[in-house]
Amino acid sequence: MKKVISTESAPAAIGPYSQAIEHNGVLYCSGQIPLDPDTMQIVGDNAADQAKQVMKNLSAVLEAAGTDFSKVLKCSIFLDDMGDFGEVNEVYGGYFKNDPPACETVTLQTLPKSVLVEISCIAIV
């Protein structure tokens, strides 16, 4: 059965989607961008600072579903500029010290709200 996961500790959806969906013990987290959940304003002027807020938002969604980064199977990282890969990867890697998940990183012409980074993930609940 499909279960919608929602928390006020992460930004509210800015479109017709859920923060995450759990189905058969697997959690599908929508992409998070660097929005402060209280103000819905973009946090950070550079990719590293924005990545920190993105990971904080993902952590809140994972926690709301009763899981954490240790159970993440796969992440998708979307960048505005591949030149930011190193600094975003350093922030991202700090959350996966052991047995990191599968991952891909791609650049897009424009991300929502013209942010520099967006990350989604799939995890076990």
PDB file of C-alpha atoms in Angstrom:
ATOM      1  CA  MET A   1       0.000   0.000   0.000  1.00  0.00           C
ATOM      2  CA  LYS A   2       1.217   3.489  -0.874  1.00  0.00           C
ATOM      3  CA  LYS A   3       1.842   5.795   2.100  1.00  0.00           C
ATOM      4  CA  VAL A   4       2.470   9.533   1.772  1.00  0.00           C
ATOM      5  CA  ILE A   5       5.279  10.868   3.968  1.00  0.00           C
ATOM      6  CA  SER A   6       5.096  14.509   4.990  1.00  0.00           C
ATOM      7  CA  THR A   7       6.901  16.604   7.573  1.00  0.00           C
ATOM      8  CA  GLU A   8       6.982  20.291   8.467  1.00  0.00           C
ATOM      9  CA  SER A   9      10.732  19.866   9.119  1.00  0.00           C
ATOM     10  CA  ALA A  10      11.333  19.890   5.352  1.00  0.00           C
ATOM     11  CA  PRO A  11      10.038  22.352   2.766  1.00  0.00           C
ATOM     12  CA  ALA A  12       6.457  21.905   1.653  1.00  0.00           C
ATOM     13  CA  ALA A  13       6.047  20.664  -1.902  1.00  0.00           C
ATOM     14  CA  ILE A  14       6.049  23.500  -4.432  1.00  0.00           C
ATOM     15  CA  GLY A  15       4.067  21.476  -6.953  1.00  0.00           C
ATOM     16  CA  PRO A  16       1.754  18.467  -7.273  1.00  0.00           C
ATOM     17  CA  TYR A  17       4.003  15.933  -5.534  1.00  0.00           C
ATOM     18  CA  SER A  18       4.643  14.458  -2.081  1.00  0.00           C
ATOM     19  CA  GLN A  19       7.848  14.877  -0.088  1.00  0.00           C
ATOM     20  CA  ALA A  20       8.140  11.087  -0.190  1.00  0.00           C
ATOM     21  CA  ILE A  21       6.154   7.943  -0.849  1.00  0.00           C
ATOM     22  CA  GLU A  22       6.659   4.649   0.987  1.00  0.00           C
ATOM     23  CA  HIS A  23       5.633   1.418  -0.734  1.00  0.00           C
ATOM     24  CA  ASN A  24       6.467  -2.117   0.409  1.00  0.00           C
ATOM     25  CA  GLY A  25       9.284  -0.963   2.698  1.00  0.00           C
ATOM     26  CA  VAL A  26      10.917   1.284   0.102  1.00  0.00           C
ATOM     27  CA  LEU A  27      10.925   5.067   0.421  1.00  0.00           C
ATOM     28  CA  TYR A  28      11.022   7.249  -2.682  1.00  0.00           C
ATOM     29  CA  CYS A  29      12.063  10.788  -1.695  1.00  0.00           C
ATOM     30  CA  SER A  30      11.307  13.632  -4.059  1.00  0.00           C
ATOM     31  CA  GLY A  31      14.135  15.957  -4.954  1.00  0.00           C
ATOM     32  CA  GLN A  32      14.977  18.464  -2.274  1.00  0.00           C
ATOM     33  CA  ILE A  33      16.270  21.922  -3.034  1.00  0.00           C
ATOM     34  CA  PRO A  34      17.883  24.306  -0.532  1.00  0.00           C
ATOM     35  CA  LEU A  35      14.744  25.873   0.879  1.00  0.00           C
ATOM     36  CA  ASP A  36      14.384  26.723   4.540  1.00  0.00           C
ATOM     37  CA  PRO A  37      11.236  24.843   5.621  1.00  0.00           C
ATOM     38  CA  ASP A  38      10.051  27.742   7.787  1.00  0.00           C
ATOM     39  CA  THR A  39      10.527  30.628   5.368  1.00  0.00           C
ATOM     40  CA  MET A  40      10.567  28.744   2.032  1.00  0.00           C
ATOM     41  CA  GLN A  41      13.504  30.962   1.070  1.00  0.00           C
ATOM     42  CA  ILE A  42      16.673  29.658  -0.628  1.00  0.00           C
ATOM     43  CA  VAL A  43      19.536  29.001   1.795  1.00  0.00           C
ATOM     44  CA  GLY A  44      23.125  29.531   0.630  1.00  0.00           C
ATOM     45  CA  ASP A  45      24.857  31.549  -2.041  1.00  0.00           C
ATOM     46  CA  ASN A  46      27.133  28.751  -3.247  1.00  0.00           C
ATOM     47  CA  ALA A  47      26.711  25.086  -4.129  1.00  0.00           C
ATOM     48  CA  ALA A  48      28.309  23.757  -0.928  1.00  0.00           C
ATOM     49  CA  ASP A  49      26.037  25.784   1.355  1.00  0.00           C
ATOM     50  CA  GLN A  50      23.007  24.862  -0.732  1.00  0.00           C
ATOM     51  CA  ALA A  51      24.005  21.166  -0.591  1.00  0.00           C
ATOM     52  CA  LYS A  52      24.131  21.358   3.220  1.00  0.00           C
ATOM     53  CA  GLN A  53      20.523  22.588   3.321  1.00  0.00           C
ATOM     54  CA  VAL A  54      19.448  19.983   0.769  1.00  0.00           C
ATOM     55  CA  MET A  55      20.925  17.184   2.883  1.00  0.00           C
ATOM     56  CA  LYS A  56      19.309  18.650   6.012  1.00  0.00           C
ATOM     57  CA  ASN A  57      15.944  18.612   4.209  1.00  0.00           C
ATOM     58  CA  LEU A  58      16.443  15.031   2.988  1.00  0.00           C
ATOM     59  CA  SER A  59      17.382  13.982   6.519  1.00  0.00           C
ATOM     60  CA  ALA A  60      14.097  15.410   7.825  1.00  0.00           C
ATOM     61  CA  VAL A  61      12.082  13.481   5.232  1.00  0.00           C
ATOM     62  CA  LEU A  62      13.974  10.250   5.949  1.00  0.00           C
ATOM     63  CA  GLU A  63      13.418  10.735   9.691  1.00  0.00           C
ATOM     64  CA  ALA A  64       9.691  11.358   9.165  1.00  0.00           C
ATOM     65  CA  ALA A  65       9.545   7.972   7.439  1.00  0.00           C
ATOM     66  CA  GLY A  66      11.452   6.261  10.271  1.00  0.00           C
ATOM     67  CA  THR A  67      14.715   5.778   8.411  1.00  0.00           C
ATOM     68  CA  ASP A  68      18.052   7.530   7.876  1.00  0.00           C
ATOM     69  CA  PHE A  69      21.000   7.933   5.519  1.00  0.00           C
ATOM     70  CA  SER A  70      22.432   4.529   6.476  1.00  0.00           C
ATOM     71  CA  LYS A  71      19.518   2.910   4.648  1.00  0.00           C
ATOM     72  CA  VAL A  72      19.712   4.955   1.461  1.00  0.00           C
ATOM     73  CA  LEU A  73      20.052   2.757  -1.626  1.00  0.00           C
ATOM     74  CA  LYS A  74      20.442   5.373  -4.347  1.00  0.00           C
ATOM     75  CA  CYS A  75      20.717   9.124  -4.797  1.00  0.00           C
ATOM     76  CA  SER A  76      20.336  11.369  -7.794  1.00  0.00           C
ATOM     77  CA  ILE A  77      22.211  14.662  -7.728  1.00  0.00           C
ATOM     78  CA  PHE A  78      21.218  17.438 -10.093  1.00  0.00           C
ATOM     79  CA  LEU A  79      23.573  20.386 -10.553  1.00  0.00           C
ATOM     80  CA  ASP A  80      23.249  23.684 -12.341  1.00  0.00           C
ATOM     81  CA  ASP A  81      27.004  23.538 -13.142  1.00  0.00           C
ATOM     82  CA  MET A  82      29.245  20.448 -13.158  1.00  0.00           C
ATOM     83  CA  GLY A  83      32.006  22.767 -11.952  1.00  0.00           C
ATOM     84  CA  ASP A  84      30.300  22.539  -8.534  1.00  0.00           C
ATOM     85  CA  PHE A  85      30.665  18.734  -8.432  1.00  0.00           C
ATOM     86  CA  GLY A  86      33.659  18.704  -6.060  1.00  0.00           C
ATOM     87  CA  GLU A  87      32.200  20.917  -3.378  1.00  0.00           C
ATOM     88  CA  VAL A  88      28.762  19.278  -3.530  1.00  0.00           C
ATOM     89  CA  ASN A  89      30.325  15.806  -3.494  1.00  0.00           C
ATOM     90  CA  GLU A  90      32.322  16.720  -0.387  1.00  0.00           C
ATOM     91  CA  VAL A  91      29.167  17.751   1.495  1.00  0.00           C
ATOM     92  CA  TYR A  92      27.197  14.763   0.175  1.00  0.00           C
ATOM     93  CA  GLY A  93      29.992  12.299   0.982  1.00  0.00           C
ATOM     94  CA  GLY A  94      29.990  13.412   4.605  1.00  0.00           C
ATOM     95  CA  TYR A  95      26.643  11.674   5.028  1.00  0.00           C
ATOM     96  CA  PHE A  96      27.854   8.339   3.649  1.00  0.00           C
ATOM     97  CA  LYS A  97      31.084   7.358   5.429  1.00  0.00           C
ATOM     98  CA  ASN A  98      30.490   3.596   5.047  1.00  0.00           C
ATOM     99  CA  ASP A  99      28.833   1.678   2.234  1.00  0.00           C
ATOM    100  CA  PRO A 100      27.721   4.685   0.179  1.00  0.00           C
ATOM    101  CA  PRO A 101      24.624   4.281  -1.987  1.00  0.00           C
ATOM    102  CA  ALA A 102      24.511   4.085  -5.756  1.00  0.00           C
ATOM    103  CA  CYS A 103      24.445   7.570  -7.230  1.00  0.00           C
ATOM    104  CA  GLU A 104      24.490   9.591 -10.401  1.00  0.00           C
ATOM    105  CA  THR A 105      25.190  13.263 -10.901  1.00  0.00           C
ATOM    106  CA  VAL A 106      23.900  15.217 -13.871  1.00  0.00           C
ATOM    107  CA  THR A 107      23.670  18.838 -14.864  1.00  0.00           C
ATOM    108  CA  LEU A 108      20.489  20.481 -16.015  1.00  0.00           C
ATOM    109  CA  GLN A 109      19.979  23.765 -17.764  1.00  0.00           C
ATOM    110  CA  THR A 110      17.817  25.143 -14.935  1.00  0.00           C
ATOM    111  CA  LEU A 111      16.726  23.722 -11.591  1.00  0.00           C
ATOM    112  CA  PRO A 112      13.564  24.753  -9.718  1.00  0.00           C
ATOM    113  CA  LYS A 113      13.780  28.311  -8.394  1.00  0.00           C
ATOM    114  CA  SER A 114      17.169  28.558 -10.169  1.00  0.00           C
ATOM    115  CA  VAL A 115      18.980  26.823  -7.295  1.00  0.00           C
ATOM    116  CA  LEU A 116      22.424  25.270  -7.763  1.00  0.00           C
ATOM    117  CA  VAL A 117      21.692  21.758  -6.465  1.00  0.00           C
ATOM    118  CA  GLU A 118      18.832  19.289  -5.999  1.00  0.00           C
ATOM    119  CA  ILE A 119      19.088  15.766  -4.581  1.00  0.00           C
ATOM    120  CA  SER A 120      16.572  12.907  -4.413  1.00  0.00           C
ATOM    121  CA  CYS A 121      16.974   9.439  -2.931  1.00  0.00           C
ATOM    122  CA  ILE A 122      15.520   5.970  -2.508  1.00  0.00           C
ATOM    123  CA  ALA A 123      15.844   4.264   0.887  1.00  0.00           C
ATOM    124  CA  ILE A 124      14.740   1.230   2.865  1.00  0.00           C
ATOM    125  CA  VAL A 125      12.275   1.906   5.671  1.00  0.00           C
TER     126      VAL A 125
END
